[in-house]
Tab-separated table of C-alpha atoms and ligand atoms in Angstrom:
chain	number	residue	atom	x	y	z
A	1	MET	CA	-62.084	97.248	-146.164
A	2	THR	CA	-60.928	101.280	-145.835
A	3	SER	CA	-60.124	102.448	-149.681
A	4	ILE	CA	-57.380	105.082	-151.076
A	5	ASP	CA	-59.204	105.735	-154.572
A	6	THR	CA	-57.717	107.888	-156.978
A	7	GLU	CA	-59.646	108.835	-160.486
A	8	THR	CA	-56.535	108.053	-162.953
A	9	GLU	CA	-54.832	104.259	-163.066
A	10	HIS	CA	-51.362	105.458	-162.877
A	11	GLN	CA	-48.198	103.242	-162.074
A	12	LEU	CA	-46.763	103.960	-158.858
A	13	PRO	CA	-42.619	103.847	-159.061
A	14	LEU	CA	-42.386	101.350	-156.264
A	15	ILE	CA	-44.977	98.127	-155.420
A	16	LEU	CA	-47.831	99.055	-152.929
A	17	ASP	CA	-49.727	95.588	-152.920
A	18	GLU	CA	-51.183	93.149	-150.869
A	19	VAL	CA	-49.394	90.193	-150.446
A	20	GLU	CA	-49.977	86.814	-148.793
A	21	VAL	CA	-48.170	84.524	-146.371
A	22	VAL	CA	-47.086	81.686	-148.397
A	23	SER	CA	-44.761	80.169	-145.598
A	24	VAL	CA	-44.087	80.587	-141.764
A	25	GLU	CA	-41.169	79.054	-140.225
A	26	ARG	CA	-40.025	79.610	-136.486
A	27	LEU	CA	-36.433	79.907	-136.620
A	28	SER	CA	-35.435	80.375	-133.257
A	29	PRO	CA	-37.060	81.357	-130.241
A	30	SER	CA	-36.848	85.156	-131.373
A	31	PHE	CA	-37.448	84.983	-135.091
A	32	VAL	CA	-39.978	83.799	-137.432
A	33	ARG	CA	-39.311	83.713	-141.077
A	34	ILE	CA	-42.374	84.434	-143.510
A	35	GLU	CA	-42.209	83.980	-146.694
A	36	LEU	CA	-44.604	86.767	-148.796
A	37	GLY	CA	-46.233	86.285	-152.369
A	38	GLY	CA	-48.571	87.640	-154.688
A	39	PRO	CA	-48.900	88.515	-158.348
A	40	GLY	CA	-48.149	92.142	-157.540
A	41	LEU	CA	-44.045	91.050	-156.457
A	42	ALA	CA	-43.747	89.909	-160.180
A	43	GLU	CA	-42.450	93.692	-160.695
A	44	PHE	CA	-39.982	93.619	-157.755
A	45	GLY	CA	-36.359	94.152	-158.238
A	46	VAL	CA	-33.393	96.249	-157.591
A	47	ASP	CA	-30.086	96.873	-159.589
A	48	GLY	CA	-27.860	94.950	-157.929
A	49	PRO	CA	-27.576	92.910	-154.570
A	50	VAL	CA	-30.277	93.294	-152.026
A	51	TYR	CA	-27.857	93.714	-149.360
A	52	ASP	CA	-30.118	95.722	-146.338
A	53	LEU	CA	-32.928	96.816	-148.843
A	54	ARG	CA	-35.952	97.403	-146.549
A	55	ILE	CA	-39.265	97.643	-147.385
A	56	LYS	CA	-42.388	98.390	-145.360
A	57	LEU	CA	-44.926	96.313	-144.438
A	58	VAL	CA	-49.202	96.990	-143.332
A	59	PHE	CA	-50.420	95.054	-140.878
A	60	PRO	CA	-54.337	94.710	-140.489
A	61	ASN	CA	-55.877	97.036	-137.903
A	62	ASP	CA	-57.685	95.478	-134.953
A	63	ALA	CA	-60.745	94.726	-137.160
A	64	GLY	CA	-58.917	92.590	-139.422
A	65	LEU	CA	-59.115	94.770	-142.145
A	66	LEU	CA	-56.220	96.397	-144.433
A	67	PRO	CA	-56.190	99.412	-146.185
A	68	SER	CA	-56.658	99.048	-150.140
A	69	PHE	CA	-54.038	101.069	-152.074
A	70	GLU	CA	-55.392	99.781	-155.314
A	71	GLY	CA	-55.310	102.612	-157.955
A	72	ALA	CA	-52.739	104.680	-155.494
A	73	ASP	CA	-51.141	107.517	-157.256
A	74	ASP	CA	-48.056	109.829	-155.804
A	75	SER	CA	-49.982	111.012	-153.039
A	76	TRP	CA	-50.853	107.639	-151.597
A	77	TRP	CA	-48.591	108.431	-148.154
A	78	ASP	CA	-50.833	111.938	-147.688
A	79	THR	CA	-54.039	109.700	-148.187
A	80	TRP	CA	-53.032	106.891	-146.224
A	81	LEU	CA	-52.617	109.370	-143.171
A	82	GLN	CA	-55.652	110.827	-143.456
A	83	ILE	CA	-57.368	107.378	-142.634
A	84	PRO	CA	-58.358	107.208	-138.818
A	85	GLU	CA	-55.307	105.513	-137.055
A	86	ALA	CA	-57.604	103.136	-135.968
A	87	GLU	CA	-58.649	102.261	-139.610
A	88	ARG	CA	-55.607	102.527	-141.677
A	89	GLY	CA	-53.701	99.349	-140.153
A	90	HIS	CA	-50.069	99.252	-138.906
A	91	MET	CA	-46.848	100.424	-140.775
A	92	ARG	CA	-43.690	99.198	-139.719
A	93	THR	CA	-40.067	98.701	-141.684
A	94	TYR	CA	-38.520	95.525	-142.153
A	95	THR	CA	-35.668	93.879	-144.398
A	96	VAL	CA	-35.585	91.567	-147.436
A	97	ARG	CA	-34.160	88.708	-145.817
A	98	ASP	CA	-34.151	86.357	-149.306
A	99	VAL	CA	-35.645	86.966	-152.847
A	100	ARG	CA	-37.180	83.356	-154.055
A	101	GLY	CA	-38.742	82.203	-157.055
A	102	ASP	CA	-39.497	84.744	-159.788
A	103	GLY	CA	-42.081	86.456	-162.057
A	104	ALA	CA	-45.350	86.131	-160.701
A	105	ASP	CA	-43.971	83.444	-157.869
A	106	THR	CA	-41.565	86.230	-156.678
A	107	ARG	CA	-41.526	85.691	-152.929
A	108	LEU	CA	-40.302	88.004	-150.449
A	109	VAL	CA	-38.593	86.172	-147.177
A	110	VAL	CA	-38.765	88.544	-144.065
A	111	ASP	CA	-37.405	87.756	-140.330
A	112	LEU	CA	-39.432	89.145	-137.914
A	113	VAL	CA	-38.363	89.305	-134.033
A	114	LEU	CA	-40.736	88.478	-131.913
A	115	HIS	CA	-40.038	90.881	-128.931
A	116	PRO	CA	-41.347	91.034	-125.418
A	117	ALA	CA	-43.749	94.097	-125.410
A	118	ASP	CA	-41.857	97.093	-124.022
A	119	GLY	CA	-45.702	99.064	-122.904
A	120	GLU	CA	-47.961	98.563	-125.724
A	121	PRO	CA	-47.085	95.305	-127.814
A	122	GLY	CA	-46.178	95.784	-131.304
A	123	PRO	CA	-48.395	94.814	-134.167
A	124	GLY	CA	-45.990	93.555	-136.029
A	125	SER	CA	-44.441	91.351	-133.428
A	126	THR	CA	-48.086	90.411	-132.418
A	127	TRP	CA	-48.709	89.617	-136.174
A	128	ALA	CA	-45.720	87.349	-136.367
A	129	GLU	CA	-46.625	85.249	-133.388
A	130	ARG	CA	-49.695	84.535	-134.881
A	131	ALA	CA	-49.380	84.435	-138.680
A	132	ALA	CA	-50.163	81.382	-140.756
A	133	PRO	CA	-50.528	81.100	-144.641
A	134	GLY	CA	-53.345	82.557	-146.215
A	135	ASP	CA	-52.902	85.707	-144.042
A	136	ARG	CA	-52.669	89.200	-145.709
A	137	VAL	CA	-50.627	92.351	-145.665
A	138	VAL	CA	-49.709	95.285	-147.738
A	139	VAL	CA	-45.726	95.265	-148.711
A	140	MET	CA	-44.069	98.632	-150.085
A	141	ALA	CA	-40.984	97.323	-152.165
A	142	PRO	CA	-39.005	98.517	-154.800
A	143	ARG	CA	-40.479	98.122	-158.553
A	144	ARG	CA	-38.196	97.050	-160.981
A	145	GLY	CA	-36.197	99.710	-163.015
A	146	TYR	CA	-37.243	102.408	-160.511
A	147	GLU	CA	-35.056	104.672	-158.126
A	148	TYR	CA	-36.403	103.011	-154.554
A	149	GLY	CA	-33.251	104.093	-152.035
A	150	GLY	CA	-33.615	101.694	-149.742
A	151	ILE	CA	-30.079	100.248	-149.820
A	152	GLU	CA	-27.764	101.889	-147.197
A	153	PHE	CA	-24.685	99.388	-147.088
A	154	ALA	CA	-22.274	100.804	-149.346
A	155	PRO	CA	-18.636	99.830	-148.225
A	156	GLY	CA	-17.055	101.749	-152.012
A	157	THR	CA	-13.689	100.337	-151.532
A	158	ALA	CA	-13.200	99.904	-148.039
A	159	ARG	CA	-10.536	96.885	-147.069
A	160	GLU	CA	-12.172	96.204	-143.746
A	161	LEU	CA	-15.594	96.151	-142.905
A	162	LEU	CA	-17.181	96.021	-139.486
A	163	LEU	CA	-20.935	94.683	-139.339
A	164	VAL	CA	-22.952	95.125	-135.986
A	165	ALA	CA	-26.582	94.470	-135.399
A	166	ASP	CA	-28.905	93.405	-132.915
A	167	GLU	CA	-31.798	91.204	-133.388
A	168	THR	CA	-33.473	93.283	-135.469
A	169	ALA	CA	-30.511	94.408	-138.027
A	170	VAL	CA	-29.276	90.528	-137.756
A	171	PRO	CA	-31.733	89.784	-141.022
A	172	ALA	CA	-30.074	92.742	-142.779
A	173	VAL	CA	-26.337	91.719	-141.900
A	174	CYS	CA	-27.279	87.970	-143.077
A	175	SER	CA	-28.039	89.260	-146.065
A	176	ILE	CA	-25.467	91.617	-146.620
A	177	LEU	CA	-23.115	88.720	-145.573
A	178	GLU	CA	-24.563	86.620	-148.450
A	179	ASP	CA	-24.390	89.208	-151.000
A	180	LEU	CA	-20.444	90.170	-150.277
A	181	ASP	CA	-17.744	89.396	-152.577
A	182	ARG	CA	-16.035	86.373	-151.654
A	183	GLY	CA	-12.749	88.233	-151.055
A	184	ALA	CA	-14.418	90.334	-148.130
A	185	ARG	CA	-12.171	90.897	-144.847
A	186	GLY	CA	-13.645	92.177	-141.836
A	187	VAL	CA	-15.933	91.034	-139.181
A	188	ALA	CA	-20.014	90.813	-137.976
A	189	PHE	CA	-20.824	91.251	-134.194
A	190	LEU	CA	-24.557	89.949	-133.826
A	191	GLU	CA	-26.316	90.388	-130.591
A	192	VAL	CA	-29.525	88.000	-130.175
A	193	PRO	CA	-32.028	87.609	-127.176
A	194	VAL	CA	-30.910	83.976	-125.988
A	195	THR	CA	-28.178	81.543	-126.857
A	196	GLY	CA	-30.887	79.554	-129.059
A	197	ASP	CA	-31.293	82.488	-130.988
A	198	ALA	CA	-27.466	81.786	-132.047
A	199	ARG	CA	-27.386	78.217	-132.110
A	200	ALA	CA	-29.779	78.228	-134.920
A	201	LEU	CA	-28.626	80.766	-136.714
A	202	ALA	CA	-24.887	79.585	-136.175
A	203	ALA	CA	-24.612	78.521	-140.004
A	204	GLN	CA	-24.691	81.532	-141.622
A	205	VAL	CA	-23.112	81.837	-145.278
A	206	ALA	CA	-20.024	84.213	-145.157
A	207	PRO	CA	-16.915	85.130	-147.398
A	208	ALA	CA	-13.696	83.144	-145.737
A	209	GLY	CA	-12.652	86.343	-144.583
A	210	MET	CA	-15.631	87.611	-142.726
A	211	GLN	CA	-15.593	86.678	-139.040
A	212	VAL	CA	-18.932	86.119	-137.486
A	213	VAL	CA	-19.204	86.454	-133.859
A	214	TRP	CA	-22.983	85.663	-132.224
A	215	LEU	CA	-23.567	87.498	-128.997
A	216	PRO	CA	-26.388	85.874	-127.213
A	217	ARG	CA	-27.759	88.313	-124.536
A	218	ASP	CA	-29.253	85.737	-121.990
A	219	GLY	CA	-30.616	88.356	-119.717
A	220	ALA	CA	-27.495	90.598	-120.355
A	221	PRO	CA	-27.893	94.805	-120.760
A	222	LEU	CA	-29.670	95.149	-124.107
A	223	GLY	CA	-26.316	96.556	-126.211
A	224	GLY	CA	-23.722	95.713	-123.537
A	225	LEU	CA	-22.219	92.692	-125.794
A	226	LEU	CA	-21.781	94.751	-128.687
A	227	ASP	CA	-20.184	97.710	-127.171
A	228	GLU	CA	-17.712	95.355	-125.422
A	229	ARG	CA	-16.864	93.513	-128.107
A	230	VAL	CA	-16.597	96.684	-130.718
A	231	ARG	CA	-14.271	98.504	-128.238
A	232	ARG	CA	-12.219	95.393	-127.965
A	233	HIS	CA	-11.810	95.227	-131.878
A	234	LEU	CA	-10.931	98.798	-132.314
A	235	GLY	CA	-8.214	98.430	-129.423
A	236	VAL	CA	-9.977	100.796	-126.563
A	237	ASP	CA	-9.998	98.746	-123.632
A	238	GLU	CA	-11.447	101.496	-121.084
A	239	GLY	CA	-14.962	103.126	-120.641
A	240	ASP	CA	-18.011	102.350	-122.099
A	241	SER	CA	-20.574	103.901	-124.864
A	242	THR	CA	-23.556	104.529	-122.338
A	243	VAL	CA	-25.379	107.508	-123.566
A	244	ALA	CA	-28.308	109.945	-121.418
A	245	ASP	CA	-31.755	108.604	-122.521
A	246	GLY	CA	-32.022	112.752	-123.395
A	247	ASP	CA	-29.345	112.273	-125.691
A	248	VAL	CA	-30.877	109.758	-127.989
A	249	ASP	CA	-32.547	110.478	-131.291
A	250	PRO	CA	-35.545	107.850	-131.719
A	251	ASP	CA	-34.866	107.917	-135.619
A	252	LEU	CA	-31.057	108.163	-135.697
A	253	TRP	CA	-29.907	107.716	-139.051
A	254	GLU	CA	-26.647	109.058	-139.953
A	255	THR	CA	-24.964	107.535	-143.280
A	256	PRO	CA	-22.720	109.192	-145.645
A	257	ALA	CA	-26.016	109.947	-147.548
A	258	TYR	CA	-28.425	111.693	-144.674
A	259	SER	CA	-27.911	112.889	-141.838
A	260	SER	CA	-31.129	112.912	-139.139
A	261	SER	CA	-29.211	115.720	-137.086
A	262	GLY	CA	-28.645	117.834	-140.178
A	263	GLU	CA	-24.600	117.421	-139.680
A	264	ASP	CA	-23.400	118.488	-143.469
A	265	VAL	CA	-22.952	115.253	-145.314
A	266	ASP	CA	-21.495	117.719	-148.633
A	267	THR	CA	-18.600	118.868	-146.860
A	268	PRO	CA	-15.418	117.106	-147.425
A	269	VAL	CA	-14.119	115.871	-143.966
A	270	ALA	CA	-10.127	115.354	-143.892
A	271	THR	CA	-8.557	112.571	-143.614
A	272	VAL	CA	-7.329	111.267	-140.379
A	273	GLY	CA	-4.635	109.030	-141.573
A	274	HIS	CA	-4.477	106.722	-138.714
A	275	ASP	CA	-5.153	102.585	-139.314
A	276	LEU	CA	-9.072	103.075	-139.676
A	277	ASP	CA	-8.773	104.788	-142.878
A	278	GLY	CA	-9.581	101.536	-144.625
A	279	LEU	CA	-12.888	100.841	-142.704
A	280	TYR	CA	-16.201	100.660	-143.366
A	281	ALA	CA	-18.601	100.503	-140.335
A	282	TRP	CA	-22.326	99.590	-140.886
A	283	ILE	CA	-24.222	99.354	-137.445
A	284	ALA	CA	-28.286	99.329	-136.845
A	285	GLY	CA	-30.263	98.535	-133.843
A	286	GLU	CA	-31.671	100.374	-130.811
A	287	SER	CA	-31.405	104.050	-131.643
A	288	LYS	CA	-29.079	104.482	-127.823
A	289	VAL	CA	-27.103	101.822	-128.814
A	290	VAL	CA	-26.235	103.135	-131.775
A	291	THR	CA	-26.137	106.596	-130.445
A	292	GLY	CA	-23.162	105.099	-128.275
A	293	LEU	CA	-21.327	103.396	-130.823
A	294	ARG	CA	-21.571	106.220	-132.939
A	295	ARG	CA	-19.586	108.634	-130.261
A	296	LEU	CA	-17.111	105.741	-130.086
A	297	LEU	CA	-16.353	105.225	-133.649
A	298	VAL	CA	-16.793	109.311	-134.795
A	299	ASN	CA	-16.293	111.238	-131.674
A	300	GLU	CA	-13.560	109.210	-130.121
A	301	LEU	CA	-11.728	107.535	-132.371
A	302	GLY	CA	-12.257	110.287	-135.346
A	303	VAL	CA	-13.522	107.699	-137.977
A	304	ASP	CA	-14.695	109.780	-140.993
A	305	ARG	CA	-18.272	109.773	-140.957
A	306	ARG	CA	-18.021	108.766	-144.785
A	307	GLN	CA	-16.990	105.541	-143.840
A	308	VAL	CA	-19.444	104.467	-141.008
A	309	ALA	CA	-23.631	104.095	-141.959
A	310	PHE	CA	-25.583	104.245	-138.104
A	311	MET	CA	-28.984	103.363	-138.242
A	312	GLY	CA	-31.868	103.155	-135.185
A	313	TYR	CA	-33.898	100.635	-136.052
A	314	TRP	CA	-36.072	100.867	-133.088
A	315	ARG	CA	-36.531	102.646	-130.108
A	316	ARG	CA	-37.052	100.934	-126.237
A	317	GLY	CA	-40.223	102.427	-125.200
A	318	VAL	CA	-41.126	103.925	-128.814
A	319	ALA	CA	-43.969	102.590	-131.155
A	320	MET	CA	-42.112	102.551	-134.676
A	321	ARG	CA	-45.303	104.322	-136.340
A	322	SER	CA	-44.151	105.348	-140.089
B	1	FAD	C1	-34.552	99.321	-142.078
B	1	FAD	C2	-35.003	98.756	-140.866
B	1	FAD	C3	-35.030	97.348	-141.264
B	1	FAD	C4	-35.463	96.760	-139.983
B	1	FAD	N1	-35.691	95.500	-140.478
B	1	FAD	C5	-36.185	94.691	-139.411
B	1	FAD	C6	-36.270	93.168	-139.740
B	1	FAD	O1	-35.807	92.797	-140.635
B	1	FAD	N2	-36.975	92.388	-138.651
B	1	FAD	C7	-37.251	92.904	-137.189
B	1	FAD	O2	-37.972	92.045	-136.359
B	1	FAD	N3	-37.183	94.285	-137.434
B	1	FAD	C8	-36.766	94.837	-138.232
B	1	FAD	N4	-36.556	96.351	-138.028
B	1	FAD	C9	-37.097	96.447	-136.610
B	1	FAD	C10	-38.569	97.068	-136.825
B	1	FAD	O3	-39.277	97.857	-137.622
B	1	FAD	C11	-38.871	97.376	-135.053
B	1	FAD	O4	-38.862	96.421	-134.518
B	1	FAD	C12	-40.149	97.994	-134.684
B	1	FAD	O5	-40.631	98.729	-134.131
B	1	FAD	C13	-41.372	96.671	-135.193
B	1	FAD	O6	-42.430	97.016	-135.136
B	1	FAD	P1	-43.671	96.190	-133.484
B	1	FAD	O7	-44.603	96.701	-134.193
B	1	FAD	O8	-43.649	95.077	-133.196
B	1	FAD	O9	-43.352	97.332	-132.336
B	1	FAD	P2	-43.712	98.827	-132.105
B	1	FAD	O10	-45.184	98.992	-132.495
B	1	FAD	O11	-43.023	99.551	-133.206
B	1	FAD	O12	-42.999	99.661	-130.891
B	1	FAD	C14	-44.087	98.544	-129.506
B	1	FAD	C15	-43.060	98.442	-128.377
B	1	FAD	O13	-42.249	97.359	-128.314
B	1	FAD	C16	-40.673	97.730	-128.707
B	1	FAD	N5	-40.280	97.294	-129.251
B	1	FAD	C17	-39.932	97.165	-130.785
B	1	FAD	N6	-39.058	96.297	-131.134
B	1	FAD	C18	-38.318	95.690	-130.490
B	1	FAD	C19	-37.543	94.882	-130.171
B	1	FAD	N7	-36.571	94.029	-131.206
B	1	FAD	N8	-37.142	94.349	-128.830
B	1	FAD	C20	-37.638	94.768	-127.809
B	1	FAD	N9	-38.619	95.284	-127.597
B	1	FAD	C21	-39.236	96.247	-129.382
B	1	FAD	C22	-40.750	99.057	-128.566
B	1	FAD	O14	-39.996	99.851	-128.220
B	1	FAD	C23	-42.143	99.496	-128.569
B	1	FAD	O15	-41.995	100.119	-126.815
B	1	FAD	C24	-36.031	96.902	-138.899
B	1	FAD	C25	-36.393	98.630	-138.936
B	1	FAD	C26	-35.429	99.501	-139.897
B	1	FAD	C27	-35.535	100.963	-139.911
C-alpha cells in the first residue's frame, strides 16, 4: 500500500478516509447507484441541505491498491501528488446524491454514469461498472463543523429557477429538487443518454411548482436537446449555442463567487431590468455545452452573472484528473 505519513496526529478539516461499498444498484442503462459506508463518515456533515454537494473519490490504481491517507496533514494534496501517477490511484469528482443513516452508520449515496470511453476508458466509470459490496475507495467529504465550500446552488431570493443538466449533473439536480422549499417554482431540463434512463428516473420527487423535463438523447448530439429547450423556454427561437472547440475551457467554472476565466466577481453589475431579473440559473454538464449556454444567457440575453452558475463537470476527450 502506498502511504502518506506524517509525524504528528492532526485532525483535517475534512474527511479523507477509506470507505466500503455497502450496496450497488443498477438504476438504468447509464447509471449505477453506489452506497458508501465506513466509520470515518460518522463526522460527515454540512450546515443545511446538501443540494449539489461535491465530493472526491479516489479509485484504486491498476494494481488494485489505494493510497493511504492515514495521519495525513494539511499538505495531504501535495503529498498525494508526489506519489508516482501509476501508484496514487485516480481521483474524480462526484455528487452526494443522498445521505442515509447516521453516526458510524452514515452512508453516502453516489450515482455514477457509465459512459462510453472517448479514447482511454475512465477509471471512475470502469470502477462503477464492476463495483461490488466490499470494494473500497477513498472519499474526501466535508467534516461537520468545518468550512468545506462544495455547494454551488445558491438561488438567494430568486422567484424562478432554471436547472439544466446532462447525465453527470442529473444526480446534483435530483438532490437539489429534493432539498428545495416546497414553494419553489421553475423548470429542470435533464438530458440523459437513452430513454431507459429517463423512464427509470422519471419518478423523481420535486416541488409542485417545478416542472421536470427528461430529455433522452437516443443518439442525438450531446447537449443539442438542452440548447433547444433552454432557448425555447427563454423565448429565443432562432439559432443555437454551438461554440468552437478552441473556445472551451475544460475546467469552466463561472459562478457568482468564482470565475475560471478571471472575470471580476466583486464589482456589482448594473441591473438589466428585463423579465429575467427574478431568474436563477444553475447549469452543469459537458464544458462545451455549458459554454454555449453561458453565452446565450450572459452575452445574448444579458443575464447578470450573479444570477447564474455555469459548471463544466467534464470535457469530451479529456480525463478529469483532479
Ligand atoms: C462538481 C462535479 C460533480 C460531479 N458529479 C458527478 C456525479 O454525481 N456522477 C457522475 O457520473 N459524474 C459526476 N461528475 C462528472 C465526473 O467527474 C466526470 O464525468 C469524470 O470525467 C468521470 O471520470 P472517469 O474516470 O469516468 O473518466 P475520465 O478519466 O475523467 O475521462 C475518460 C474519458 O471519458 C470521457 N468522459 C468522462 N465522463 C463522460 C461522460 N459522462 N460521458 C461520456 N464520456 C465521458 C472523457 O471525456 C474522457 O475522454 C461530476 C463532476 C463535477 C465537477
